[in-house]
PDB file of C-alpha atoms in Angstrom:
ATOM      1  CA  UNK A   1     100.077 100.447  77.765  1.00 47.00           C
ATOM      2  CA  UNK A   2     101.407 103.436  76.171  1.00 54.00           C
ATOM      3  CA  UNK A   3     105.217 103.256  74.614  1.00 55.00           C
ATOM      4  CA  UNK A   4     106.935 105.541  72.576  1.00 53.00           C
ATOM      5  CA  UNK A   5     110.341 106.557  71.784  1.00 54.00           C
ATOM      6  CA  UNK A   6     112.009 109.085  73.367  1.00 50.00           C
ATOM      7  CA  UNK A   7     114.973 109.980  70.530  1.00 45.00           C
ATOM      8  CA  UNK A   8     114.324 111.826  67.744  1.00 42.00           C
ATOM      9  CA  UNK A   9     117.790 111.568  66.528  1.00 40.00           C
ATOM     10  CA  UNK A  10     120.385 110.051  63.930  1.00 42.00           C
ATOM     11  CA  UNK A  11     119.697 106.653  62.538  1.00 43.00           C
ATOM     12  CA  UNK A  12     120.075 103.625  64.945  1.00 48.00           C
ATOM     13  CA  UNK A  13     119.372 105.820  67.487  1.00 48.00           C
ATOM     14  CA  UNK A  14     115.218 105.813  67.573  1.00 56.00           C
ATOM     15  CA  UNK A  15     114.241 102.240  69.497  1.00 74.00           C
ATOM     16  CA  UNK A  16     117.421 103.226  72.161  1.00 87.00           C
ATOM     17  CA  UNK A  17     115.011 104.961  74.809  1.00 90.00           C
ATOM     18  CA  UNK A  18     111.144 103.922  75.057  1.00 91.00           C
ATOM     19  CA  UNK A  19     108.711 105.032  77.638  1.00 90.00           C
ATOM     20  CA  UNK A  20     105.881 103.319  78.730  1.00 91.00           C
ATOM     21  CA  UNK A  21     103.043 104.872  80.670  1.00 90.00           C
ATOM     22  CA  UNK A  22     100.172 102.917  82.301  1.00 87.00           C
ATOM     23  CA  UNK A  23      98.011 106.414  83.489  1.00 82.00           C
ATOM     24  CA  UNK A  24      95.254 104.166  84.812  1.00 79.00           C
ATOM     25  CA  UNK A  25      97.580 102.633  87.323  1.00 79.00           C
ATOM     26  CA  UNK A  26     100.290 105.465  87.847  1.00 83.00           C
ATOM     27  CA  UNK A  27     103.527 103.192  86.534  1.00 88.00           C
ATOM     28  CA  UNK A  28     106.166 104.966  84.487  1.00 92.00           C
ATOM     29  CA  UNK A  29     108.981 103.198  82.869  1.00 94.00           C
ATOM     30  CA  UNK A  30     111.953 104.239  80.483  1.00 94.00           C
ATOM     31  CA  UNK A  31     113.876 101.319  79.208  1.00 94.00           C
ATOM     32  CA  UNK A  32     117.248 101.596  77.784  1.00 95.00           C
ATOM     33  CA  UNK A  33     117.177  98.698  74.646  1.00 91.00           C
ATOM     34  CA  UNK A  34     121.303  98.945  74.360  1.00 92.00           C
ATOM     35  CA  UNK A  35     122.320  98.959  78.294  1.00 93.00           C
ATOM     36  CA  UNK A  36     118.827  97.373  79.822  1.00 92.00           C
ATOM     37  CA  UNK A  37     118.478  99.363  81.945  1.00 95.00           C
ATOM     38  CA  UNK A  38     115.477 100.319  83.740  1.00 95.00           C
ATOM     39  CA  UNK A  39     113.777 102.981  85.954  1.00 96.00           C
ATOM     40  CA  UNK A  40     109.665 102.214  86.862  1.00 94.00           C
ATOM     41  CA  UNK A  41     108.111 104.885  89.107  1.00 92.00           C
ATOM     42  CA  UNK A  42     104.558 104.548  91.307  1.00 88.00           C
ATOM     43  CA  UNK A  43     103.029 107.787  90.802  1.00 82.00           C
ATOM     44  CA  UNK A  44      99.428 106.107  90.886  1.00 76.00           C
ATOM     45  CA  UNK A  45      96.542 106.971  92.788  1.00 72.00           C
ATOM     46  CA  UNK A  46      95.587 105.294  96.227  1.00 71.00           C
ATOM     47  CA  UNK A  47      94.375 101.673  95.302  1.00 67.00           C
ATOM     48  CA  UNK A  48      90.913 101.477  94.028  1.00 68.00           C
ATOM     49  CA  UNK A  49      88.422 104.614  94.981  1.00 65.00           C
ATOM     50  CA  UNK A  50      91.246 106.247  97.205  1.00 58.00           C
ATOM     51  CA  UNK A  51      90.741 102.704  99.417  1.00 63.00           C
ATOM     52  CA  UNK A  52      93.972 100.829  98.738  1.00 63.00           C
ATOM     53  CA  UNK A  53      92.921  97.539  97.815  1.00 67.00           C
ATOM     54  CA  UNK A  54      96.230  95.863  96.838  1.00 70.00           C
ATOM     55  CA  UNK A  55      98.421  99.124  96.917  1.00 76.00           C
ATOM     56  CA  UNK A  56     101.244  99.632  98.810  1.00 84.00           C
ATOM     57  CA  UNK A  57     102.923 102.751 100.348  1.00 86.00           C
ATOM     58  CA  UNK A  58     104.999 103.275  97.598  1.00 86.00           C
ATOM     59  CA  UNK A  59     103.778 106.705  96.063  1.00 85.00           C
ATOM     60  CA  UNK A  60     107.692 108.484  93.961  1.00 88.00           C
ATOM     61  CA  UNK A  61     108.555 104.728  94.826  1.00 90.00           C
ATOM     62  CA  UNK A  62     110.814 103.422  92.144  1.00 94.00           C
ATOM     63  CA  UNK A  63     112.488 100.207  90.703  1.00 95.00           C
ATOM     64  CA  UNK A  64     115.738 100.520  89.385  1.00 96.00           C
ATOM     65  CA  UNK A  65     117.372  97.713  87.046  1.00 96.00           C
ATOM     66  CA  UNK A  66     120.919  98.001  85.818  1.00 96.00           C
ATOM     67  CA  UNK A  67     122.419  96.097  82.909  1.00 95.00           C
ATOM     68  CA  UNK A  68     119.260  93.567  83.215  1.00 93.00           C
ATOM     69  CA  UNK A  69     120.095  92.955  86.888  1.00 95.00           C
ATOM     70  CA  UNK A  70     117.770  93.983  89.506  1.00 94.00           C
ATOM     71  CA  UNK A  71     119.435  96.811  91.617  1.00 95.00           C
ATOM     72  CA  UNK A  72     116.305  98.240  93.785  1.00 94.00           C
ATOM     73  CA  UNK A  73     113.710  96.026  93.644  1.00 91.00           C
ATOM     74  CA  UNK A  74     110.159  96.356  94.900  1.00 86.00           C
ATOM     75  CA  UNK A  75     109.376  93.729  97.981  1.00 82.00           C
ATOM     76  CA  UNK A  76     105.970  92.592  96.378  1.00 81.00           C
ATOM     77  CA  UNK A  77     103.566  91.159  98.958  1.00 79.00           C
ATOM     78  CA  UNK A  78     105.066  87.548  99.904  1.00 79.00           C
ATOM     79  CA  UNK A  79     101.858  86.551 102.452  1.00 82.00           C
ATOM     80  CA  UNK A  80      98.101  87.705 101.964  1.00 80.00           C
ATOM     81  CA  UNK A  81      96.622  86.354 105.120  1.00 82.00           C
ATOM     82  CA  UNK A  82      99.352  83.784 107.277  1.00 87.00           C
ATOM     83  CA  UNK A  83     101.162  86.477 108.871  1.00 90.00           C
ATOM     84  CA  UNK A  84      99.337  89.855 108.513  1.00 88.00           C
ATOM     85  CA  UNK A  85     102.405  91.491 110.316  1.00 90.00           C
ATOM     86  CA  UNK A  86     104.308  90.333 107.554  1.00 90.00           C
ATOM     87  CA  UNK A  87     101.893  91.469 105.050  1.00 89.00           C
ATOM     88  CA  UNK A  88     102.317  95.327 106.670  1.00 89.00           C
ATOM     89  CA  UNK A  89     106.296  94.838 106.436  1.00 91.00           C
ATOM     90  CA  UNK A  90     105.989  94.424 103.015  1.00 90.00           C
ATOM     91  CA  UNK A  91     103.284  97.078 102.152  1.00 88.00           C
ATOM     92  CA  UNK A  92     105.237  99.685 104.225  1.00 91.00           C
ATOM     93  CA  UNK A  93     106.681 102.797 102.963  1.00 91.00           C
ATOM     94  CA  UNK A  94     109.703 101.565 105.122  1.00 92.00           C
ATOM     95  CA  UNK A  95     110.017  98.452 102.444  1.00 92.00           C
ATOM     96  CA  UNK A  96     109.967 100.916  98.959  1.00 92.00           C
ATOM     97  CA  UNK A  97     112.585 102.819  97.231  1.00 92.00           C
ATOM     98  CA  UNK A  98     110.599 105.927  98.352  1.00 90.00           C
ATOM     99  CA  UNK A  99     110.012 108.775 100.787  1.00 86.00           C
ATOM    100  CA  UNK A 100     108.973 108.393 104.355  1.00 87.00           C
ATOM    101  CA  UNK A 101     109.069 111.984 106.278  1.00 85.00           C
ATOM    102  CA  UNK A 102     110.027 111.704 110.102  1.00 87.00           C
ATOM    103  CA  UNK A 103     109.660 107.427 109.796  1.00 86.00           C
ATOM    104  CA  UNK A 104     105.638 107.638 108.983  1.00 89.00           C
ATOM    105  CA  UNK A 105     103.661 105.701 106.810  1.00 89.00           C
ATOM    106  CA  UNK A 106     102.247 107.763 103.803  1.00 88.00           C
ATOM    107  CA  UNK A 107      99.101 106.132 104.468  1.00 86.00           C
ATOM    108  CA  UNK A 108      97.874 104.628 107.833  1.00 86.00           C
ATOM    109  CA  UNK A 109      97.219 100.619 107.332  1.00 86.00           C
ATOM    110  CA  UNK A 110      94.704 100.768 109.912  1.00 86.00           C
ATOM    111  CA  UNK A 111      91.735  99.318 107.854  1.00 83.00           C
ATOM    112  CA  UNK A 112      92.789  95.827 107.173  1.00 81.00           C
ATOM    113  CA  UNK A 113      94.904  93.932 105.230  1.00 81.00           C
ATOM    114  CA  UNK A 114      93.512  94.848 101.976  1.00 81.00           C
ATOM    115  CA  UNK A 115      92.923  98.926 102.657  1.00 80.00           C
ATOM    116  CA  UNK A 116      94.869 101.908 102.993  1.00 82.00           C
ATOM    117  CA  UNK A 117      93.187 104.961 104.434  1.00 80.00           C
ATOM    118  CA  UNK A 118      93.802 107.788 102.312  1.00 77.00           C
ATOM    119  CA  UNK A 119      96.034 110.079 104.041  1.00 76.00           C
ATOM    120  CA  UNK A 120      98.124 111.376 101.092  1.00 69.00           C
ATOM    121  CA  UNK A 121      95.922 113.389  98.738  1.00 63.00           C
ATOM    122  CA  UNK A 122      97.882 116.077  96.845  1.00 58.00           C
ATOM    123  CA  UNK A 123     101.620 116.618  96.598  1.00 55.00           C
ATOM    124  CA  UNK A 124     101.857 118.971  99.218  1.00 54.00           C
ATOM    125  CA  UNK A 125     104.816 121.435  99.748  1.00 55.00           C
ATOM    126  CA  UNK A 126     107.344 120.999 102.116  1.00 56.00           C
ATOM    127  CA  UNK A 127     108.917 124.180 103.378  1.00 64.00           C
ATOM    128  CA  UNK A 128     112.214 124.480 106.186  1.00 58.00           C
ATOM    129  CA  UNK A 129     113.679 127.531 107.173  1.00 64.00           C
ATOM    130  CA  UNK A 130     116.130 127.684 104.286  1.00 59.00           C
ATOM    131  CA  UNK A 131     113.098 128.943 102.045  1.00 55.00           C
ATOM    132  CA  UNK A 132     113.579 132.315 101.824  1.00 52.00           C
TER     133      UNK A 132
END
């Protein structure tokens, strides 16, 4: 893991904001040493090889803690095999702190418990008719 500090500033002031980045899995944080508080972001690739694996639909998903409490909190899995239905619940974009256009999935769950099919590539642009 990656950490560094993100003020340059007055004394005191250095160890306030750190960043940590873990590339290899997509997870951002920035941690606020005075307030604790804390913002993680998923902007990981698609499980293992594009396959899932263990990954949820949680791509720009995000946990949010606020003076050390837990405000939006990531699900986690809860059941592996004893209630697959379950299992999908909890590894549904519908169960992260993240986007889900017209009520989809970001990436269909059809494979299995322990796959994601690889729907969601690239960050694609979304245009309306406001764009001029």
């Amino acid at each position: 893991m990656n950490g560094h500090n993100a003020d340059k500033g007055g004394a005191g002031l250095n160890a306030r904001f750190l960043f940590h980045e873990l590339a290899w899995g997509g997870i951002y944080t920035v941690k606020d040493n005075v307030s604790k508080h804390l913002l993680a972001i998923s902007l990981g690739p698609n499980g293992q090889a594009g396959r899932g694996g263990h990954a949820h639909n949680d791509r720009l998903g995000f946990d949010l803690t606020v003076y050390g409490e837990g405000l939006l909190v990531d699900p986690g899995t809860g059941v592996y095999f004893r209630n697959l239905a379950l299992r999908n619940e909890l590894r549904s974009t519908a169960s992260h702190n993240t986007l889900a256009l017209a009520g989809k999935e970001q990436n269909s769950m059809d494979l299995g418990p322990f796959a994601l099919r690889q729907d969601v590539r690239e960050p694609k642009k979304i245009t309306s008719s406001l764009d001029a």
